Every structure is written in C-alpha cells, then in structure tokens.
C-alpha cells in the first residue's frame, strides 16, 4: 500500500513525537523538526512533496507504522471495495474478545454506503463501520519499507474512543442500534469484560437463555461463566462486538471448546487471553494516543 496523497493533505503525525538525534527526523511521522513547525503554513504542493518522501524515510528509520493520508471519501471507497470484492477480514474488539467479519467468494452481501460510513449484511453476520473526520487509518507493515501492509487500523484518538464500562454481566435493554430493524426490540446483554474501548455483548430473545442471564446479572467477569457458559454455547445467540467506530454482529454457531473456528464470520472470547490485558493482538502496536476501532487484515489473522 503506497502512501498516495489525497486531495486535502493532513498531517502525518501519529502521536509519537520523538526526534531521532542522528537523522533529525521524528520517529513517529518521519518529518524534520522544521517541517513539523511550519506544517500549518505550508501550501498543498509542499505538503505533497513531503508526503511523497516519507516512505524512504520510514525505511531508513526502521518504522513499521504510518498514517495514510486518506480523506473520508477515500476511506469509504476502500471499505466498500474490499467488501464488494470479498477481500480480507475485519476485526472488532480486543485481544481475547474479538469478532471477525468476512464475506466468502460468491456469498451474497448487501452494502449500504453513506456519508457516515459503510454497512455490510450477509446471512452469517453484519458489519457497520463509521467514517468521519476524526478517523485515522494507520498502516502496519511487516518490515520497514514493505510495499503492502499486514494490517490497516481504523483508529480514533483515545479520548474519542471511550465506551461505558459495565461492572459485570448487565442487561442493556432493547438493542436499539441493531443493524436489522426487526431485531431492535431484542434484549442485549453486555458481558462486562471490563474494556474501556470496546464491549462484547450477546443478543437474544430466547426466554430460557434470558432467564439464565438475568439470574447472573451483576456478577463480575469471568465469575459468572460456570453458570451461563453452557446456556450460551447451547443457544449460540448473536454476538455483538462494538467499538466507538464499529459494530460487528455474528450469527454463526459458536464452536464447541477444543474445535476450530469456522472460515466465515466468528467470534473469540478467551478468558486466558483477556487476562493479559492487551488491547490489540501482539505485533499490532499502536501509539498510546490512539485506540483501534476496527482492523482490516488483507489475509485473515491466524487464530
């Protein structure tokens, strides 16, 4: 993925503002101190010239993370194109609690593209990805100077990414944000895994499962799992994983313990990995100033 300038050139800053003494370049954006100081006064031609030289600087500095200078329209076009072509996989969540949405070749998928983002619907799940002026796309490369990224992170500044944190298993009432209108009256339960930038929920109208969940309301994660885990596995309700930027709804069956995930949309909820406290998978390191809203993998991530 080359750093092609867009019509309106933003700053390449990614919140890592630390200068390399040897080169005099920033170890986050690869600009010089002078370029950073005068950026707001530069015209478009000069900004484009600086952007065009950044890939060479990234390779020289050994940097693997770079902002892409995409407009909102370019972000929407990228998301639409990848979904239309059934390319890659989208992840929403955190390390140990994540939904992965993908569309198989030949699988029917309805797309809605609007100014606020893109929504995809298939028989196995749905994805809604918001696109607005606060969204940044950060390209993560396997090696410095690589031509194609291993992942694209659709991110928000951390202060914009916060979600309410449930103190335990909680009933959120009807799922008013459900992607399919007929499901907006079905109850939504937050599993209360304690992450500030995402939440893992289940949606169900099954009375037996609701009775089990209601009996465990207020119990902390993961203490309630022995009481409700079997019922959740048996019913395999819709899993809803949200960030401030994205919502993934997964309808595929939950695989029994010890078995592999299906090739299509699926979720992982693994207490032993959650306990490590990572926001993103190892190797997907982000600056502290940003939080991932959704991650696009050109190739599906290893489970």
PDB file of C-alpha atoms in Angstrom:
ATOM      1  CA  UNK A   1       0.000   0.000   0.000  1.00  0.00           C
ATOM      2  CA  UNK A   2       1.817   3.101  -1.175  1.00  0.00           C
ATOM      3  CA  UNK A   3       1.378   6.445   0.506  1.00  0.00           C
ATOM      4  CA  UNK A   4      -0.639   8.137  -2.213  1.00  0.00           C
ATOM      5  CA  UNK A   5      -1.500  11.726  -1.272  1.00  0.00           C
ATOM      6  CA  UNK A   6      -5.156  12.698  -1.204  1.00  0.00           C
ATOM      7  CA  UNK A   7      -6.625  15.980  -2.391  1.00  0.00           C
ATOM      8  CA  UNK A   8      -6.537  17.539   1.100  1.00  0.00           C
ATOM      9  CA  UNK A   9      -3.247  16.743   2.769  1.00  0.00           C
ATOM     10  CA  UNK A  10      -3.442  16.102   6.530  1.00  0.00           C
ATOM     11  CA  UNK A  11      -0.538  15.946   8.925  1.00  0.00           C
ATOM     12  CA  UNK A  12       1.187  12.539   9.013  1.00  0.00           C
ATOM     13  CA  UNK A  13       1.517  12.774  12.815  1.00  0.00           C
ATOM     14  CA  UNK A  14       0.595   9.563  14.685  1.00  0.00           C
ATOM     15  CA  UNK A  15       1.166  10.867  18.200  1.00  0.00           C
ATOM     16  CA  UNK A  16       4.729   9.586  18.587  1.00  0.00           C
ATOM     17  CA  UNK A  17       6.578  12.873  18.862  1.00  0.00           C
ATOM     18  CA  UNK A  18      10.175  11.852  19.498  1.00  0.00           C
ATOM     19  CA  UNK A  19      13.122  13.039  17.435  1.00  0.00           C
ATOM     20  CA  UNK A  20      15.905  10.771  16.229  1.00  0.00           C
ATOM     21  CA  UNK A  21      19.158  12.537  17.112  1.00  0.00           C
ATOM     22  CA  UNK A  22      21.132  11.031  14.249  1.00  0.00           C
ATOM     23  CA  UNK A  23      18.757  11.880  11.392  1.00  0.00           C
ATOM     24  CA  UNK A  24      16.875  14.806  12.892  1.00  0.00           C
ATOM     25  CA  UNK A  25      13.606  13.149  11.914  1.00  0.00           C
ATOM     26  CA  UNK A  26      10.576  12.308  14.051  1.00  0.00           C
ATOM     27  CA  UNK A  27      10.330   8.631  14.976  1.00  0.00           C
ATOM     28  CA  UNK A  28       6.570   8.787  14.502  1.00  0.00           C
ATOM     29  CA  UNK A  29       5.914  10.708  11.296  1.00  0.00           C
ATOM     30  CA  UNK A  30       9.450  10.921   9.822  1.00  0.00           C
ATOM     31  CA  UNK A  31       9.261  14.683   9.307  1.00  0.00           C
ATOM     32  CA  UNK A  32      12.045  17.042  10.293  1.00  0.00           C
ATOM     33  CA  UNK A  33      11.598  19.463  13.165  1.00  0.00           C
ATOM     34  CA  UNK A  34      11.362  22.341  10.733  1.00  0.00           C
ATOM     35  CA  UNK A  35       8.712  20.575   8.648  1.00  0.00           C
ATOM     36  CA  UNK A  36       6.675  19.925  11.772  1.00  0.00           C
ATOM     37  CA  UNK A  37       6.984  23.532  12.954  1.00  0.00           C
ATOM     38  CA  UNK A  38       5.812  25.095   9.677  1.00  0.00           C
ATOM     39  CA  UNK A  39       3.313  22.420   8.591  1.00  0.00           C
ATOM     40  CA  UNK A  40       0.235  24.583   9.139  1.00  0.00           C
ATOM     41  CA  UNK A  41       1.688  27.327   6.955  1.00  0.00           C
ATOM     42  CA  UNK A  42       2.679  25.050   4.065  1.00  0.00           C
ATOM     43  CA  UNK A  43       0.774  25.009   0.809  1.00  0.00           C
ATOM     44  CA  UNK A  44      -0.612  21.847  -0.718  1.00  0.00           C
ATOM     45  CA  UNK A  45       2.265  21.414  -3.171  1.00  0.00           C
ATOM     46  CA  UNK A  46       4.865  21.460  -0.399  1.00  0.00           C
ATOM     47  CA  UNK A  47       2.824  19.122   1.781  1.00  0.00           C
ATOM     48  CA  UNK A  48       2.558  16.695  -1.116  1.00  0.00           C
ATOM     49  CA  UNK A  49       6.318  16.855  -1.660  1.00  0.00           C
ATOM     50  CA  UNK A  50       6.951  15.943   1.972  1.00  0.00           C
ATOM     51  CA  UNK A  51       4.411  13.106   1.936  1.00  0.00           C
ATOM     52  CA  UNK A  52       5.987  11.701  -1.226  1.00  0.00           C
ATOM     53  CA  UNK A  53       9.352  11.428   0.508  1.00  0.00           C
ATOM     54  CA  UNK A  54       8.104   9.753   3.681  1.00  0.00           C
ATOM     55  CA  UNK A  55       8.291   6.067   2.578  1.00  0.00           C
ATOM     56  CA  UNK A  56      12.047   6.335   2.010  1.00  0.00           C
ATOM     57  CA  UNK A  57      12.446   7.955   5.415  1.00  0.00           C
ATOM     58  CA  UNK A  58      10.338   5.268   7.102  1.00  0.00           C
ATOM     59  CA  UNK A  59      12.594   2.579   5.680  1.00  0.00           C
ATOM     60  CA  UNK A  60      15.732   4.432   6.752  1.00  0.00           C
ATOM     61  CA  UNK A  61      14.395   4.898  10.297  1.00  0.00           C
ATOM     62  CA  UNK A  62      13.081   1.314  10.545  1.00  0.00           C
ATOM     63  CA  UNK A  63       9.473   2.424  11.118  1.00  0.00           C
ATOM     64  CA  UNK A  64       6.616  -0.035  10.603  1.00  0.00           C
ATOM     65  CA  UNK A  65       3.611   2.206  11.292  1.00  0.00           C
ATOM     66  CA  UNK A  66       2.440   5.113   9.151  1.00  0.00           C
ATOM     67  CA  UNK A  67      -0.696   7.158   8.745  1.00  0.00           C
ATOM     68  CA  UNK A  68      -2.334   7.030   5.324  1.00  0.00           C
ATOM     69  CA  UNK A  69      -3.412  10.458   4.013  1.00  0.00           C
ATOM     70  CA  UNK A  70      -6.931   9.387   3.101  1.00  0.00           C
ATOM     71  CA  UNK A  71      -9.987  11.597   3.001  1.00  0.00           C
ATOM     72  CA  UNK A  72     -13.308  10.357   4.360  1.00  0.00           C
ATOM     73  CA  UNK A  73     -14.389   9.541   0.809  1.00  0.00           C
ATOM     74  CA  UNK A  74     -11.231   7.510   0.213  1.00  0.00           C
ATOM     75  CA  UNK A  75     -11.792   5.561   3.439  1.00  0.00           C
ATOM     76  CA  UNK A  76     -15.375   4.755   2.440  1.00  0.00           C
ATOM     77  CA  UNK A  77     -14.257   3.719  -1.041  1.00  0.00           C
ATOM     78  CA  UNK A  78     -11.623   1.391   0.401  1.00  0.00           C
ATOM     79  CA  UNK A  79     -14.091  -0.304   2.767  1.00  0.00           C
ATOM     80  CA  UNK A  80     -16.722  -0.647   0.051  1.00  0.00           C
ATOM     81  CA  UNK A  81     -14.236  -2.036  -2.458  1.00  0.00           C
ATOM     82  CA  UNK A  82     -12.827  -4.674  -0.101  1.00  0.00           C
ATOM     83  CA  UNK A  83     -16.304  -5.846   0.903  1.00  0.00           C
ATOM     84  CA  UNK A  84     -17.540  -5.899  -2.687  1.00  0.00           C
ATOM     85  CA  UNK A  85     -14.536  -7.946  -3.782  1.00  0.00           C
ATOM     86  CA  UNK A  86     -14.828 -10.267  -0.752  1.00  0.00           C
ATOM     87  CA  UNK A  87     -11.224  -9.472   0.143  1.00  0.00           C
ATOM     88  CA  UNK A  88      -9.668  -9.625   3.584  1.00  0.00           C
ATOM     89  CA  UNK A  89     -11.131  -9.771   7.075  1.00  0.00           C
ATOM     90  CA  UNK A  90     -12.391  -7.119   9.519  1.00  0.00           C
ATOM     91  CA  UNK A  91     -11.767  -7.437  13.270  1.00  0.00           C
ATOM     92  CA  UNK A  92     -13.612  -5.526  16.008  1.00  0.00           C
ATOM     93  CA  UNK A  93     -12.760  -5.975  19.667  1.00  0.00           C
ATOM     94  CA  UNK A  94      -9.624  -6.598  21.694  1.00  0.00           C
ATOM     95  CA  UNK A  95      -7.113  -9.392  22.203  1.00  0.00           C
ATOM     96  CA  UNK A  96      -9.101 -12.338  23.531  1.00  0.00           C
ATOM     97  CA  UNK A  97     -12.549 -10.875  22.774  1.00  0.00           C
ATOM     98  CA  UNK A  98     -12.993 -10.172  19.105  1.00  0.00           C
ATOM     99  CA  UNK A  99     -15.440 -10.510  16.230  1.00  0.00           C
ATOM    100  CA  UNK A 100     -14.125 -11.220  12.753  1.00  0.00           C
ATOM    101  CA  UNK A 101     -16.296 -10.402   9.754  1.00  0.00           C
ATOM    102  CA  UNK A 102     -15.544 -11.536   6.227  1.00  0.00           C
ATOM    103  CA  UNK A 103     -17.555 -12.316   3.110  1.00  0.00           C
ATOM    104  CA  UNK A 104     -16.826 -15.563   1.271  1.00  0.00           C
ATOM    105  CA  UNK A 105     -16.411 -15.592  -2.512  1.00  0.00           C
ATOM    106  CA  UNK A 106     -19.844 -15.965  -4.084  1.00  0.00           C
ATOM    107  CA  UNK A 107     -21.670 -15.200  -0.820  1.00  0.00           C
ATOM    108  CA  UNK A 108     -24.495 -12.666  -1.069  1.00  0.00           C
ATOM    109  CA  UNK A 109     -23.739  -9.419   0.739  1.00  0.00           C
ATOM    110  CA  UNK A 110     -25.797  -6.227   0.808  1.00  0.00           C
ATOM    111  CA  UNK A 111     -23.831  -2.992   1.081  1.00  0.00           C
ATOM    112  CA  UNK A 112     -25.065   0.423   2.160  1.00  0.00           C
ATOM    113  CA  UNK A 113     -22.612   3.267   1.643  1.00  0.00           C
ATOM    114  CA  UNK A 114     -23.496   6.629   3.146  1.00  0.00           C
ATOM    115  CA  UNK A 115     -21.673   9.748   4.247  1.00  0.00           C
ATOM    116  CA  UNK A 116     -21.404   8.359   7.770  1.00  0.00           C
ATOM    117  CA  UNK A 117     -19.870   5.024   6.815  1.00  0.00           C
ATOM    118  CA  UNK A 118     -20.465   1.586   5.343  1.00  0.00           C
ATOM    119  CA  UNK A 119     -22.779  -1.236   6.424  1.00  0.00           C
ATOM    120  CA  UNK A 120     -22.472  -4.818   5.142  1.00  0.00           C
ATOM    121  CA  UNK A 121     -25.042  -7.592   5.665  1.00  0.00           C
ATOM    122  CA  UNK A 122     -24.669 -11.285   4.892  1.00  0.00           C
ATOM    123  CA  UNK A 123     -26.552 -14.353   6.092  1.00  0.00           C
ATOM    124  CA  UNK A 124     -23.775 -15.037   8.599  1.00  0.00           C
ATOM    125  CA  UNK A 125     -23.316 -11.594  10.086  1.00  0.00           C
ATOM    126  CA  UNK A 126     -23.115  -7.863   9.614  1.00  0.00           C
ATOM    127  CA  UNK A 127     -20.597  -5.052   9.949  1.00  0.00           C
ATOM    128  CA  UNK A 128     -21.135  -1.335  10.389  1.00  0.00           C
ATOM    129  CA  UNK A 129     -18.060   0.882  10.154  1.00  0.00           C
ATOM    130  CA  UNK A 130     -18.375   4.585  10.828  1.00  0.00           C
ATOM    131  CA  UNK A 131     -16.285   7.011   8.801  1.00  0.00           C
ATOM    132  CA  UNK A 132     -15.903  10.627   9.884  1.00  0.00           C
ATOM    133  CA  UNK A 133     -13.366  13.445  10.214  1.00  0.00           C
ATOM    134  CA  UNK A 134     -11.906  12.015  13.443  1.00  0.00           C
ATOM    135  CA  UNK A 135     -10.980   8.642  11.880  1.00  0.00           C
ATOM    136  CA  UNK A 136      -7.321   7.912  11.135  1.00  0.00           C
ATOM    137  CA  UNK A 137      -6.085   4.977   9.054  1.00  0.00           C
ATOM    138  CA  UNK A 138      -2.762   3.612  10.304  1.00  0.00           C
ATOM    139  CA  UNK A 139      -0.881   1.154   8.088  1.00  0.00           C
ATOM    140  CA  UNK A 140       1.146  -1.516   9.868  1.00  0.00           C
ATOM    141  CA  UNK A 141       3.958  -3.053   7.793  1.00  0.00           C
ATOM    142  CA  UNK A 142       5.674  -6.369   8.437  1.00  0.00           C
ATOM    143  CA  UNK A 143       9.063  -4.828   7.700  1.00  0.00           C
ATOM    144  CA  UNK A 144      10.225  -1.229   7.175  1.00  0.00           C
ATOM    145  CA  UNK A 145       9.883  -0.291   3.525  1.00  0.00           C
ATOM    146  CA  UNK A 146       7.409  -3.053   2.652  1.00  0.00           C
ATOM    147  CA  UNK A 147       5.083  -2.112  -0.198  1.00  0.00           C
ATOM    148  CA  UNK A 148       1.931  -3.671   1.278  1.00  0.00           C
ATOM    149  CA  UNK A 149       0.713  -3.508   4.890  1.00  0.00           C
ATOM    150  CA  UNK A 150      -0.048  -6.521   7.046  1.00  0.00           C
ATOM    151  CA  UNK A 151      -2.972  -4.619   8.587  1.00  0.00           C
ATOM    152  CA  UNK A 152      -4.831  -1.312   8.372  1.00  0.00           C
ATOM    153  CA  UNK A 153      -6.053   0.089  11.665  1.00  0.00           C
ATOM    154  CA  UNK A 154      -9.091   2.389  11.559  1.00  0.00           C
ATOM    155  CA  UNK A 155      -8.443   4.358  14.737  1.00  0.00           C
ATOM    156  CA  UNK A 156      -9.719   7.200  16.872  1.00  0.00           C
ATOM    157  CA  UNK A 157      -7.938   9.432  19.350  1.00  0.00           C
ATOM    158  CA  UNK A 158      -8.194   7.663  22.690  1.00  0.00           C
ATOM    159  CA  UNK A 159     -10.391  10.334  24.275  1.00  0.00           C
ATOM    160  CA  UNK A 160     -12.941   9.807  21.482  1.00  0.00           C
ATOM    161  CA  UNK A 161     -12.875   6.013  21.737  1.00  0.00           C
ATOM    162  CA  UNK A 162     -14.234   5.531  25.261  1.00  0.00           C
ATOM    163  CA  UNK A 163     -17.360   3.429  25.841  1.00  0.00           C
ATOM    164  CA  UNK A 164     -19.338   2.856  29.051  1.00  0.00           C
ATOM    165  CA  UNK A 165     -17.797   0.039  31.079  1.00  0.00           C
ATOM    166  CA  UNK A 166     -20.151  -2.477  32.678  1.00  0.00           C
ATOM    167  CA  UNK A 167     -19.058  -3.712  36.103  1.00  0.00           C
ATOM    168  CA  UNK A 168     -20.317  -7.199  35.377  1.00  0.00           C
ATOM    169  CA  UNK A 169     -22.940  -9.027  33.340  1.00  0.00           C
ATOM    170  CA  UNK A 170     -25.515  -6.337  32.532  1.00  0.00           C
ATOM    171  CA  UNK A 171     -28.817  -6.049  30.688  1.00  0.00           C
ATOM    172  CA  UNK A 172     -28.774  -3.095  28.275  1.00  0.00           C
ATOM    173  CA  UNK A 173     -32.433  -3.326  27.275  1.00  0.00           C
ATOM    174  CA  UNK A 174     -33.566  -3.476  23.643  1.00  0.00           C
ATOM    175  CA  UNK A 175     -30.734  -3.374  21.114  1.00  0.00           C
ATOM    176  CA  UNK A 176     -31.708  -0.040  19.549  1.00  0.00           C
ATOM    177  CA  UNK A 177     -28.556   0.005  17.373  1.00  0.00           C
ATOM    178  CA  UNK A 178     -29.167  -3.428  15.823  1.00  0.00           C
ATOM    179  CA  UNK A 179     -28.292  -3.378  12.130  1.00  0.00           C
ATOM    180  CA  UNK A 180     -31.526  -5.139  11.139  1.00  0.00           C
ATOM    181  CA  UNK A 181     -34.600  -3.077  12.222  1.00  0.00           C
ATOM    182  CA  UNK A 182     -36.718  -6.115  13.257  1.00  0.00           C
ATOM    183  CA  UNK A 183     -34.072  -7.018  15.855  1.00  0.00           C
ATOM    184  CA  UNK A 184     -34.062  -3.642  17.600  1.00  0.00           C
ATOM    185  CA  UNK A 185     -36.557  -4.851  20.183  1.00  0.00           C
ATOM    186  CA  UNK A 186     -34.498  -7.891  21.201  1.00  0.00           C
ATOM    187  CA  UNK A 187     -32.642  -7.690  24.543  1.00  0.00           C
ATOM    188  CA  UNK A 188     -28.906  -7.002  24.538  1.00  0.00           C
ATOM    189  CA  UNK A 189     -26.601  -8.198  27.329  1.00  0.00           C
ATOM    190  CA  UNK A 190     -23.132  -6.756  27.979  1.00  0.00           C
ATOM    191  CA  UNK A 191     -20.788  -9.491  29.213  1.00  0.00           C
ATOM    192  CA  UNK A 192     -18.894  -6.871  31.219  1.00  0.00           C
ATOM    193  CA  UNK A 193     -15.351  -7.855  30.293  1.00  0.00           C
ATOM    194  CA  UNK A 194     -14.038  -4.518  31.560  1.00  0.00           C
ATOM    195  CA  UNK A 195     -12.529  -2.881  28.483  1.00  0.00           C
ATOM    196  CA  UNK A 196     -12.914   0.872  28.024  1.00  0.00           C
ATOM    197  CA  UNK A 197     -12.743   0.995  24.216  1.00  0.00           C
ATOM    198  CA  UNK A 198     -14.926  -1.996  23.271  1.00  0.00           C
ATOM    199  CA  UNK A 199     -17.628  -4.251  24.608  1.00  0.00           C
ATOM    200  CA  UNK A 200     -18.677  -7.814  23.919  1.00  0.00           C
ATOM    201  CA  UNK A 201     -22.423  -8.439  24.050  1.00  0.00           C
ATOM    202  CA  UNK A 202     -24.963 -11.097  23.142  1.00  0.00           C
ATOM    203  CA  UNK A 203     -28.461 -10.500  21.789  1.00  0.00           C
ATOM    204  CA  UNK A 204     -31.218 -12.990  22.381  1.00  0.00           C
ATOM    205  CA  UNK A 205     -34.974 -13.279  22.608  1.00  0.00           C
ATOM    206  CA  UNK A 206     -34.817 -16.880  23.859  1.00  0.00           C
ATOM    207  CA  UNK A 207     -36.694 -16.992  27.204  1.00  0.00           C
ATOM    208  CA  UNK A 208     -34.618 -19.844  28.637  1.00  0.00           C
ATOM    209  CA  UNK A 209     -31.314 -18.105  27.924  1.00  0.00           C
ATOM    210  CA  UNK A 210     -32.664 -14.764  29.140  1.00  0.00           C
ATOM    211  CA  UNK A 211     -33.675 -16.362  32.445  1.00  0.00           C
ATOM    212  CA  UNK A 212     -30.157 -17.702  32.934  1.00  0.00           C
ATOM    213  CA  UNK A 213     -28.577 -14.346  32.061  1.00  0.00           C
ATOM    214  CA  UNK A 214     -30.967 -12.365  34.253  1.00  0.00           C
ATOM    215  CA  UNK A 215     -30.174 -14.609  37.216  1.00  0.00           C
ATOM    216  CA  UNK A 216     -26.468 -13.808  36.825  1.00  0.00           C
ATOM    217  CA  UNK A 217     -26.797 -10.042  36.304  1.00  0.00           C
ATOM    218  CA  UNK A 218     -24.278  -8.028  38.260  1.00  0.00           C
ATOM    219  CA  UNK A 219     -21.813 -10.884  38.710  1.00  0.00           C
ATOM    220  CA  UNK A 220     -18.280  -9.938  37.595  1.00  0.00           C
ATOM    221  CA  UNK A 221     -16.407 -11.339  34.630  1.00  0.00           C
ATOM    222  CA  UNK A 222     -15.470 -14.196  34.485  1.00  0.00           C
ATOM    223  CA  UNK A 223     -17.036 -15.462  37.742  1.00  0.00           C
ATOM    224  CA  UNK A 224     -20.456 -15.980  36.160  1.00  0.00           C
ATOM    225  CA  UNK A 225     -19.211 -18.151  33.278  1.00  0.00           C
ATOM    226  CA  UNK A 226     -19.807 -21.503  35.023  1.00  0.00           C
ATOM    227  CA  UNK A 227     -23.463 -20.511  35.492  1.00  0.00           C
ATOM    228  CA  UNK A 228     -24.172 -19.166  31.996  1.00  0.00           C
ATOM    229  CA  UNK A 229     -21.486 -20.535  29.654  1.00  0.00           C
ATOM    230  CA  UNK A 230     -23.303 -23.783  28.881  1.00  0.00           C
ATOM    231  CA  UNK A 231     -26.555 -21.997  28.076  1.00  0.00           C
ATOM    232  CA  UNK A 232     -24.792 -19.521  25.785  1.00  0.00           C
ATOM    233  CA  UNK A 233     -22.987 -22.316  23.954  1.00  0.00           C
ATOM    234  CA  UNK A 234     -26.220 -24.291  23.544  1.00  0.00           C
ATOM    235  CA  UNK A 235     -28.260 -21.351  22.239  1.00  0.00           C
ATOM    236  CA  UNK A 236     -25.403 -19.730  20.237  1.00  0.00           C
ATOM    237  CA  UNK A 237     -27.021 -16.268  20.232  1.00  0.00           C
ATOM    238  CA  UNK A 238     -25.979 -13.362  18.041  1.00  0.00           C
ATOM    239  CA  UNK A 239     -22.723 -11.919  19.339  1.00  0.00           C
ATOM    240  CA  UNK A 240     -22.454  -8.131  19.117  1.00  0.00           C
ATOM    241  CA  UNK A 241     -18.991  -6.602  19.445  1.00  0.00           C
ATOM    242  CA  UNK A 242     -18.762  -2.815  19.460  1.00  0.00           C
ATOM    243  CA  UNK A 243     -16.201  -0.052  19.488  1.00  0.00           C
ATOM    244  CA  UNK A 244     -16.811   3.682  19.196  1.00  0.00           C
ATOM    245  CA  UNK A 245     -16.204   3.252  15.467  1.00  0.00           C
ATOM    246  CA  UNK A 246     -17.651  -0.134  14.527  1.00  0.00           C
ATOM    247  CA  UNK A 247     -20.239  -2.805  15.271  1.00  0.00           C
ATOM    248  CA  UNK A 248     -19.971  -6.445  14.231  1.00  0.00           C
ATOM    249  CA  UNK A 249     -22.916  -8.842  14.595  1.00  0.00           C
ATOM    250  CA  UNK A 250     -22.039 -12.515  14.227  1.00  0.00           C
ATOM    251  CA  UNK A 251     -24.712 -15.169  13.643  1.00  0.00           C
ATOM    252  CA  UNK A 252     -22.639 -18.288  13.043  1.00  0.00           C
ATOM    253  CA  UNK A 253     -22.719 -21.102  15.631  1.00  0.00           C
ATOM    254  CA  UNK A 254     -20.244 -20.903  18.495  1.00  0.00           C
ATOM    255  CA  UNK A 255     -17.827 -23.828  18.045  1.00  0.00           C
ATOM    256  CA  UNK A 256     -17.543 -26.234  20.996  1.00  0.00           C
ATOM    257  CA  UNK A 257     -14.401 -25.952  23.153  1.00  0.00           C
ATOM    258  CA  UNK A 258     -11.363 -27.560  21.568  1.00  0.00           C
ATOM    259  CA  UNK A 259     -12.603 -27.158  17.996  1.00  0.00           C
ATOM    260  CA  UNK A 260     -11.510 -24.682  15.328  1.00  0.00           C
ATOM    261  CA  UNK A 261     -13.369 -21.554  14.297  1.00  0.00           C
ATOM    262  CA  UNK A 262     -15.296 -21.651  11.049  1.00  0.00           C
ATOM    263  CA  UNK A 263     -13.894 -19.941   7.961  1.00  0.00           C
ATOM    264  CA  UNK A 264     -16.675 -17.327   7.901  1.00  0.00           C
ATOM    265  CA  UNK A 265     -17.636 -14.665  10.449  1.00  0.00           C
ATOM    266  CA  UNK A 266     -16.927 -15.795  14.005  1.00  0.00           C
ATOM    267  CA  UNK A 267     -16.018 -14.606  17.482  1.00  0.00           C
ATOM    268  CA  UNK A 268     -13.371 -15.439  20.053  1.00  0.00           C
ATOM    269  CA  UNK A 269     -13.969 -14.997  23.783  1.00  0.00           C
ATOM    270  CA  UNK A 270     -10.971 -16.413  25.618  1.00  0.00           C
ATOM    271  CA  UNK A 271     -10.590 -15.529  29.327  1.00  0.00           C
ATOM    272  CA  UNK A 272      -6.931 -16.583  29.450  1.00  0.00           C
ATOM    273  CA  UNK A 273      -6.043 -14.104  26.678  1.00  0.00           C
ATOM    274  CA  UNK A 274      -8.251 -11.354  28.081  1.00  0.00           C
ATOM    275  CA  UNK A 275      -6.409 -11.664  31.368  1.00  0.00           C
ATOM    276  CA  UNK A 276      -3.234 -10.466  29.630  1.00  0.00           C
ATOM    277  CA  UNK A 277      -4.825  -7.034  29.240  1.00  0.00           C
ATOM    278  CA  UNK A 278      -3.798  -6.334  25.634  1.00  0.00           C
ATOM    279  CA  UNK A 279      -5.984  -4.019  23.562  1.00  0.00           C
ATOM    280  CA  UNK A 280      -4.749  -5.467  20.274  1.00  0.00           C
ATOM    281  CA  UNK A 281      -3.022  -8.663  19.208  1.00  0.00           C
ATOM    282  CA  UNK A 282       0.725  -8.929  19.818  1.00  0.00           C
ATOM    283  CA  UNK A 283       2.600  -7.320  16.960  1.00  0.00           C
ATOM    284  CA  UNK A 284      -0.124  -4.753  16.256  1.00  0.00           C
ATOM    285  CA  UNK A 285       1.425  -1.986  18.338  1.00  0.00           C
ATOM    286  CA  UNK A 286      -0.316   1.393  18.311  1.00  0.00           C
ATOM    287  CA  UNK A 287       0.717   4.751  19.735  1.00  0.00           C
ATOM    288  CA  UNK A 288      -0.820   5.381  23.156  1.00  0.00           C
ATOM    289  CA  UNK A 289      -2.746   8.347  21.747  1.00  0.00           C
ATOM    290  CA  UNK A 290      -4.923   6.108  19.544  1.00  0.00           C
ATOM    291  CA  UNK A 291      -7.347   3.231  20.036  1.00  0.00           C
ATOM    292  CA  UNK A 292      -8.317   0.757  17.339  1.00  0.00           C
ATOM    293  CA  UNK A 293     -11.938   0.894  16.224  1.00  0.00           C
ATOM    294  CA  UNK A 294     -11.594  -1.822  13.575  1.00  0.00           C
ATOM    295  CA  UNK A 295      -8.688  -3.580  11.886  1.00  0.00           C
ATOM    296  CA  UNK A 296      -8.567  -4.752   8.288  1.00  0.00           C
ATOM    297  CA  UNK A 297      -6.340  -7.734   7.521  1.00  0.00           C
ATOM    298  CA  UNK A 298      -5.602  -8.369   3.833  1.00  0.00           C
ATOM    299  CA  UNK A 299      -5.159 -12.001   4.860  1.00  0.00           C
ATOM    300  CA  UNK A 300      -7.238 -13.452   7.729  1.00  0.00           C
ATOM    301  CA  UNK A 301      -5.311 -13.259  11.019  1.00  0.00           C
ATOM    302  CA  UNK A 302      -4.056 -16.521  12.495  1.00  0.00           C
ATOM    303  CA  UNK A 303      -6.481 -17.838  15.115  1.00  0.00           C
TER     304      UNK A 303
END
